[in-house]
Amino acid sequence: KLLKKKLHILFLCGWYPSRVLPNNGDFIQRHAEAVSLKHTVTVIHIITDKNCIENIEINFQVIAGIKTYIAYIKHTENPVLKFLRFYKAYQETLKRIPLINFVHLNSIFPMGIFALLLKWKNKISYIISEHWSGYHFPRNKSIGLIETIITKIIVKNANYVCPVTKNLQGAMINFGLDGNYFPVPNVVDTSYFNLSKDSDSSKFIITHISGMGDDCKNITGILNVIEKLQNKIPSIVFNLIGEDSKKYIPQIESLNIKNINIIDQIPHLEVAEYLKKSKVFVLFSNYENLPCVILESFACGLPVVSTNVGGISEYFPQDFGTLINPRDEISLEKSILKIYNSETKLNKVKMHLYAKENFSKESISTTFSNLYNKSLKQLP
């Protein structure tokens, strides 16, 4: 039988929301919140802040019941000095934290060095959650030799390595990261992302939400398709939601796109309201791992048209929308028109239940709990 006691889990996070990047790694925050349903969670995140006057400034807050330590480091171009400041900040923060039972490392490098030290020095085991798309070829070519060697050691010493998809697991193995893999997906808060009363049926609302980087998300391609759809769907409205979405205004004007809402980054829970009012969610990325917003769309009973990249197809039941090839604007247009013409049969309740069973906080919490307990049973 597995140990059922409440553990104190230290989340060591390479990414986490902070005053420097308020939405960076919010998916890791959701993993932490899920784990906190069954265990005590403390977070350590260290980040360079150009506005830092002191060399190190440690900020403590309890956020959603999680003790959160964010250490801000004064900016330096010197990599050795930067690492020394990171290490000092980590040590100073660790002193403030009572006894921990287990470490949950989020993104391997460089925070994994601290997980490794805790294992070697204090005999505290760790698992890794990995979300980074940088292990995929050819992007992994930019990872330097020293980072590669250290990353391999960190992965080898973890009890479990939990990429968000099998696709990312494959990329990590191909990169030479030999470990005990057990994929665990992202979290969806199914209490907010749920089925609404019927959306406004007079409008056909298409929504896209992302970080707005064109090389990854191919916003240009989406806008080209929206321009064509205006003539075929009289009731069309397009929501472009994300940080810096205004940078596409010149393009939108030159394409003469009319019914469009250009919305800057919004709080995560507001995303749910937009999805519930939409008729289709569109993602046209050139590469991805497992975008939370697709899973959130399913939880809202909203069909998705997405490119078949990264691990998206692993969590994409056939009747929940359409997967198309990257850069295929013709297929994107056809797939949206199919939904507009009600050619696809949708079962919204089935979609919500699928999200709840696979991505809810409760489901992810149970999965990680089992991995922590199995890891602790492996201890000598």
Coordinates of C-alpha atoms in Angstrom, one line a residue:
K1 CA 0.0 0.0 0.0
L2 CA 1.1 3.5 -0.8
L3 CA 2.0 5.9 2.0
K4 CA -1.1 8.1 2.5
K5 CA 0.4 10.8 4.7
K6 CA 0.5 14.5 3.8
L7 CA 3.9 15.4 2.5
H8 CA 5.8 18.8 2.3
I9 CA 6.6 19.2 -1.3
L10 CA 9.2 21.8 -2.5
F11 CA 8.4 23.1 -6.0
L12 CA 11.7 24.3 -7.5
C13 CA 10.6 26.3 -10.5
G14 CA 12.5 27.7 -13.5
W15 CA 9.4 29.4 -14.6
Y16 CA 6.7 30.9 -12.3
P17 CA 4.5 34.0 -12.3
S18 CA 6.4 37.0 -10.8
R19 CA 6.4 40.8 -10.9
V20 CA 8.9 40.5 -13.9
L21 CA 6.8 38.1 -15.9
P22 CA 3.3 37.9 -14.4
N23 CA 2.0 35.0 -16.6
N24 CA 5.2 33.1 -17.1
G25 CA 4.8 29.4 -16.1
D26 CA 1.2 29.9 -14.9
F27 CA 0.7 26.2 -16.0
I28 CA 3.3 25.3 -13.3
Q29 CA 1.4 27.3 -10.8
R30 CA -1.7 25.2 -11.7
H31 CA 0.3 22.0 -11.1
A32 CA 1.3 23.4 -7.7
E33 CA -2.3 24.2 -6.8
A34 CA -3.3 20.7 -7.8
V35 CA -0.7 19.1 -5.6
S36 CA -1.7 21.4 -2.7
L37 CA -5.1 19.6 -2.6
K38 CA -3.3 16.6 -0.9
H39 CA 0.0 18.0 0.3
T40 CA 1.7 21.1 1.7
V41 CA 3.5 22.9 -1.2
T42 CA 6.2 25.5 -1.0
V43 CA 7.5 27.2 -4.2
I44 CA 11.0 28.6 -4.9
H45 CA 11.5 30.6 -8.1
I46 CA 14.5 32.8 -8.8
I47 CA 14.5 35.4 -11.6
T48 CA 16.6 38.3 -12.8
D49 CA 14.9 41.7 -12.3
K50 CA 16.5 44.7 -14.1
N51 CA 14.8 47.0 -11.5
C52 CA 16.5 45.2 -8.6
I53 CA 18.6 47.6 -6.5
E54 CA 19.9 45.0 -4.0
N55 CA 21.9 42.0 -5.3
I56 CA 19.1 39.7 -3.9
E57 CA 15.6 40.5 -2.8
I58 CA 13.5 37.7 -1.4
N59 CA 9.7 38.1 -1.6
F60 CA 7.3 35.9 0.3
Q61 CA 3.6 35.5 -0.3
V62 CA 0.9 32.9 0.3
I63 CA -0.9 32.6 -3.0
A64 CA -3.9 30.3 -3.3
G65 CA -2.7 28.5 -0.1
I66 CA 0.8 28.0 -1.4
K67 CA 3.9 29.4 0.4
T68 CA 5.6 31.2 -2.5
Y69 CA 9.2 32.5 -2.4
I70 CA 10.3 34.6 -5.4
A71 CA 13.9 35.7 -5.2
Y72 CA 14.7 38.6 -7.5
I73 CA 18.3 39.0 -8.6
K74 CA 20.1 42.1 -9.7
H75 CA 20.9 42.0 -13.5
T76 CA 24.4 41.1 -14.6
E77 CA 25.9 40.1 -17.9
N78 CA 28.5 38.0 -16.1
P79 CA 27.3 34.4 -16.2
V80 CA 29.5 33.3 -13.2
L81 CA 28.3 36.2 -11.0
K82 CA 24.7 35.5 -12.1
F83 CA 25.0 31.8 -11.0
L84 CA 26.6 32.8 -7.7
R85 CA 23.7 35.2 -7.0
F86 CA 21.2 32.5 -8.0
Y87 CA 22.9 30.0 -5.7
K88 CA 23.1 32.5 -2.8
A89 CA 19.4 33.4 -3.2
Y90 CA 18.5 29.7 -3.3
Q91 CA 20.4 29.0 -0.1
E92 CA 19.0 32.0 1.7
T93 CA 15.5 31.0 0.7
L94 CA 15.9 27.4 1.7
K95 CA 17.0 28.4 5.2
R96 CA 13.5 29.9 5.7
I97 CA 11.7 26.7 4.7
P98 CA 10.9 23.9 7.3
L99 CA 11.8 20.3 6.6
I100 CA 10.8 19.1 3.2
N101 CA 10.0 15.5 2.2
F102 CA 10.2 15.7 -1.5
V103 CA 11.2 18.0 -4.4
H104 CA 9.1 18.6 -7.6
L105 CA 11.5 20.2 -10.1
N106 CA 9.9 22.2 -12.9
S107 CA 12.0 22.6 -16.0
I108 CA 15.3 20.9 -15.7
F109 CA 18.0 23.6 -16.2
P110 CA 19.3 25.5 -14.2
M111 CA 17.1 24.8 -11.1
G112 CA 17.8 21.1 -11.4
I113 CA 21.3 21.7 -10.1
F114 CA 19.7 22.6 -6.7
A115 CA 17.4 19.5 -6.8
L116 CA 20.6 17.4 -7.5
L117 CA 22.4 19.0 -4.5
L118 CA 19.4 18.3 -2.2
K119 CA 19.5 14.7 -3.3
W120 CA 23.2 14.2 -2.9
K121 CA 23.6 16.2 0.3
N122 CA 20.2 15.7 2.1
K123 CA 19.0 12.4 0.5
I124 CA 15.8 14.2 -0.7
S125 CA 14.4 12.6 -3.9
Y126 CA 12.8 14.5 -6.8
I127 CA 10.7 14.2 -9.8
I128 CA 10.7 16.5 -12.8
S129 CA 7.9 18.1 -14.7
E130 CA 9.0 19.4 -18.1
H131 CA 7.1 21.7 -20.5
W132 CA 9.9 23.2 -22.6
S133 CA 9.6 22.8 -26.4
G134 CA 13.4 23.5 -26.7
Y135 CA 14.3 19.8 -26.6
H136 CA 12.7 19.3 -30.0
F137 CA 15.0 19.2 -33.0
P138 CA 16.2 21.6 -34.5
R139 CA 15.6 23.9 -31.6
N140 CA 17.7 21.7 -29.3
K141 CA 20.8 22.6 -31.4
S142 CA 21.1 25.9 -29.4
I143 CA 21.6 24.0 -26.1
G144 CA 25.3 24.2 -25.1
L145 CA 27.6 21.4 -24.1
I146 CA 27.8 22.1 -20.4
E147 CA 24.1 22.5 -20.1
T148 CA 23.6 19.2 -22.0
I149 CA 26.0 17.3 -19.7
I150 CA 24.4 18.8 -16.5
T151 CA 20.8 18.2 -17.8
K152 CA 21.6 14.5 -18.5
I153 CA 22.9 14.0 -14.9
I154 CA 19.8 15.8 -13.5
V155 CA 17.4 13.6 -15.5
K156 CA 19.2 10.4 -14.7
N157 CA 18.9 11.1 -10.9
A158 CA 15.2 11.9 -10.9
N159 CA 12.8 9.2 -9.7
Y160 CA 10.4 10.1 -12.5
V161 CA 10.5 12.5 -15.4
C162 CA 7.0 13.8 -16.3
P163 CA 6.9 15.7 -19.7
V164 CA 3.4 17.0 -20.5
T165 CA 3.2 14.8 -23.6
K166 CA 4.7 11.6 -25.0
N167 CA 5.8 13.7 -27.9
L168 CA 8.0 15.8 -25.6
Q169 CA 9.2 12.5 -24.0
G170 CA 10.3 11.3 -27.4
A171 CA 12.2 14.6 -28.1
M172 CA 14.0 14.4 -24.7
I173 CA 15.0 10.7 -25.3
N174 CA 16.2 11.5 -28.8
F175 CA 18.3 14.4 -27.3
G176 CA 20.0 11.7 -25.1
L177 CA 18.2 12.3 -21.8
D178 CA 17.9 8.9 -20.3
G179 CA 15.3 8.7 -17.5
N180 CA 12.3 7.0 -15.9
Y181 CA 9.5 8.7 -18.0
F182 CA 5.9 9.1 -17.0
P183 CA 4.0 11.8 -18.9
V184 CA 1.6 14.0 -16.9
P185 CA -0.5 16.6 -18.8
N186 CA -1.4 20.2 -17.9
V187 CA -4.1 21.2 -15.4
V188 CA -7.5 22.7 -16.3
D189 CA -9.6 24.3 -13.5
T190 CA -12.9 22.6 -14.4
S191 CA -14.8 24.6 -11.8
Y192 CA -14.3 27.7 -14.0
F193 CA -13.9 26.1 -17.4
N194 CA -17.2 24.5 -17.7
L195 CA -20.4 24.4 -19.8
S196 CA -22.2 27.7 -20.0
K197 CA -25.8 28.4 -20.8
D198 CA -26.1 28.7 -24.6
S199 CA -23.8 31.3 -26.1
D200 CA -25.2 34.1 -28.3
S201 CA -26.4 32.2 -31.3
S202 CA -26.7 35.3 -33.5
K203 CA -22.9 35.6 -33.8
F204 CA -20.3 33.1 -35.0
I205 CA -17.4 33.9 -32.6
I206 CA -14.0 32.5 -33.4
T207 CA -11.4 32.9 -30.7
H208 CA -7.6 32.6 -30.6
I209 CA -5.6 33.0 -27.4
S210 CA -1.8 32.8 -27.2
G211 CA 1.5 34.6 -26.5
M212 CA 1.3 36.2 -30.0
G213 CA 4.7 35.1 -31.3
D214 CA 4.2 34.8 -35.0
D215 CA 7.0 32.3 -35.7
C216 CA 5.4 29.8 -33.3
K217 CA 1.6 30.7 -33.4
N218 CA 1.4 31.8 -37.0
I219 CA -1.1 34.6 -36.3
T220 CA -0.5 35.9 -39.9
G221 CA -2.0 32.7 -41.3
I222 CA -5.0 32.9 -39.0
L223 CA -5.7 36.5 -40.1
N224 CA -5.4 35.5 -43.8
V225 CA -8.1 32.9 -43.2
I226 CA -10.4 35.3 -41.2
E227 CA -10.2 37.8 -44.1
K228 CA -11.5 35.1 -46.4
L229 CA -14.2 33.9 -44.0
Q230 CA -15.7 37.4 -43.6
N231 CA -17.4 36.9 -47.1
K232 CA -18.7 33.5 -46.2
I233 CA -19.9 33.9 -42.6
P234 CA -22.0 37.1 -42.3
S235 CA -22.2 36.8 -38.4
I236 CA -18.5 36.3 -37.9
V237 CA -16.6 37.9 -34.9
F238 CA -13.0 37.2 -34.3
N239 CA -11.3 37.5 -30.8
L240 CA -7.5 37.9 -30.9
I241 CA -6.5 37.6 -27.2
G242 CA -3.0 37.8 -25.8
E243 CA -0.1 40.0 -24.8
D244 CA 0.9 42.4 -27.5
S245 CA -2.0 41.5 -29.8
K246 CA -2.1 45.2 -30.9
K247 CA 1.1 44.7 -32.9
Y248 CA -1.1 43.0 -35.6
I249 CA -3.3 46.1 -36.1
P250 CA -1.4 47.2 -39.3
Q251 CA -1.9 43.7 -40.8
I252 CA -5.6 43.6 -39.7
E253 CA -6.1 47.0 -41.4
S254 CA -4.4 46.0 -44.6
L255 CA -6.5 42.9 -44.8
N256 CA -9.6 45.0 -44.0
I257 CA -10.8 42.7 -41.3
K258 CA -14.0 44.2 -39.8
N259 CA -15.5 42.4 -36.8
I260 CA -12.5 41.8 -34.6
N261 CA -11.8 42.3 -30.9
I262 CA -8.2 42.9 -30.2
I263 CA -7.7 42.1 -26.5
D264 CA -4.5 42.3 -24.5
Q265 CA -3.5 39.6 -22.0
I266 CA -6.4 38.9 -19.6
P267 CA -6.5 37.1 -16.2
H268 CA -6.7 33.4 -16.7
L269 CA -10.2 33.0 -15.3
E270 CA -11.5 35.7 -17.8
V271 CA -10.3 33.4 -20.6
A272 CA -13.1 31.0 -19.5
E273 CA -15.8 33.6 -20.2
Y274 CA -14.5 34.2 -23.7
L275 CA -14.3 30.5 -24.5
K276 CA -17.9 29.9 -23.3
K277 CA -19.2 32.6 -25.6
S278 CA -17.3 31.3 -28.6
K279 CA -18.3 28.8 -31.4
V280 CA -14.8 27.6 -32.2
F281 CA -11.3 27.9 -30.8
V282 CA -8.4 28.2 -33.4
L283 CA -4.7 27.4 -32.9
F284 CA -2.5 27.5 -36.0
S285 CA 0.9 26.9 -34.4
N286 CA 4.0 25.7 -36.2
Y287 CA 5.2 23.9 -33.0
E288 CA 3.7 23.3 -29.5
N289 CA 3.8 20.8 -26.6
L290 CA 0.4 20.7 -25.0
P291 CA -1.4 24.1 -25.0
C292 CA -3.6 24.4 -21.9
V293 CA -6.1 26.5 -23.8
I294 CA -7.1 23.5 -26.0
L295 CA -7.9 21.5 -22.9
E296 CA -9.7 24.5 -21.5
S297 CA -11.8 24.7 -24.7
F298 CA -12.8 21.1 -24.3
A299 CA -13.8 21.7 -20.7
C300 CA -16.1 24.5 -22.0
G301 CA -17.6 22.1 -24.6
L302 CA -16.0 24.2 -27.4
P303 CA -14.7 22.6 -30.6
V304 CA -11.1 23.2 -31.6
V305 CA -9.4 23.5 -34.9
S306 CA -5.7 23.1 -34.4
T307 CA -2.5 22.1 -36.2
N308 CA -1.4 18.6 -35.5
V309 CA 2.0 19.5 -33.9
G310 CA 3.7 18.5 -30.6
G311 CA 1.6 16.3 -28.3
I312 CA -1.7 17.9 -29.2
S313 CA -3.1 14.7 -30.9
E314 CA -2.4 12.6 -27.7
Y315 CA -5.2 14.5 -26.0
F316 CA -7.5 15.2 -28.9
P317 CA -10.5 12.9 -29.2
Q318 CA -11.7 12.6 -32.8
D319 CA -15.1 14.2 -32.4
F320 CA -13.8 17.3 -30.5
G321 CA -12.7 19.3 -33.5
T322 CA -10.3 19.0 -36.4
L323 CA -6.5 18.6 -36.6
I324 CA -4.8 20.0 -39.7
N325 CA -1.3 20.4 -41.0
P326 CA 0.8 23.5 -40.1
R327 CA 0.6 26.4 -42.5
D328 CA -2.4 24.8 -44.4
E329 CA -4.7 27.9 -44.6
I330 CA -7.1 26.1 -47.0
S331 CA -7.8 23.3 -44.4
L332 CA -8.1 25.9 -41.6
E333 CA -10.8 27.7 -43.6
K334 CA -12.6 24.5 -44.5
S335 CA -12.6 23.2 -40.9
I336 CA -14.1 26.4 -39.5
L337 CA -16.8 26.4 -42.2
K338 CA -17.6 22.8 -41.3
I339 CA -18.4 23.9 -37.8
Y340 CA -20.3 27.0 -39.0
N341 CA -22.4 24.8 -41.2
S342 CA -23.0 22.3 -38.3
E343 CA -21.5 19.5 -40.2
T344 CA -19.7 18.3 -37.1
K345 CA -21.8 16.6 -34.3
L346 CA -20.6 17.8 -30.9
N347 CA -21.3 16.4 -27.5
K348 CA -20.5 19.2 -25.1
V349 CA -21.1 17.1 -22.0
K350 CA -18.8 14.4 -23.2
M351 CA -16.1 17.1 -23.9
H352 CA -16.4 18.5 -20.4
L353 CA -16.3 15.1 -18.7
Y354 CA -13.2 14.2 -20.7
A355 CA -11.4 17.3 -19.5
K356 CA -12.5 16.7 -15.9
E357 CA -11.3 13.0 -15.9
N358 CA -7.9 13.8 -17.5
F359 CA -6.9 17.3 -16.5
S360 CA -8.8 18.5 -13.4
K361 CA -6.8 19.5 -10.3
E362 CA -8.1 16.4 -8.5
S363 CA -7.0 14.0 -11.3
I364 CA -3.5 15.5 -11.6
S365 CA -3.1 15.7 -7.8
T366 CA -3.8 12.0 -7.5
T367 CA -1.3 11.2 -10.3
F368 CA 1.5 13.2 -8.7
S369 CA 0.7 11.9 -5.2
N370 CA 1.1 8.3 -6.5
L371 CA 4.5 9.2 -8.0
Y372 CA 5.7 10.9 -4.8
N373 CA 4.7 7.9 -2.7
K374 CA 6.2 5.4 -5.1
S375 CA 9.5 7.4 -5.1
L376 CA 9.6 7.5 -1.3
K377 CA 9.1 3.7 -1.2
Q378 CA 12.1 3.3 -3.5
L379 CA 14.4 5.1 -0.9
P380 CA 17.1 2.8 0.6

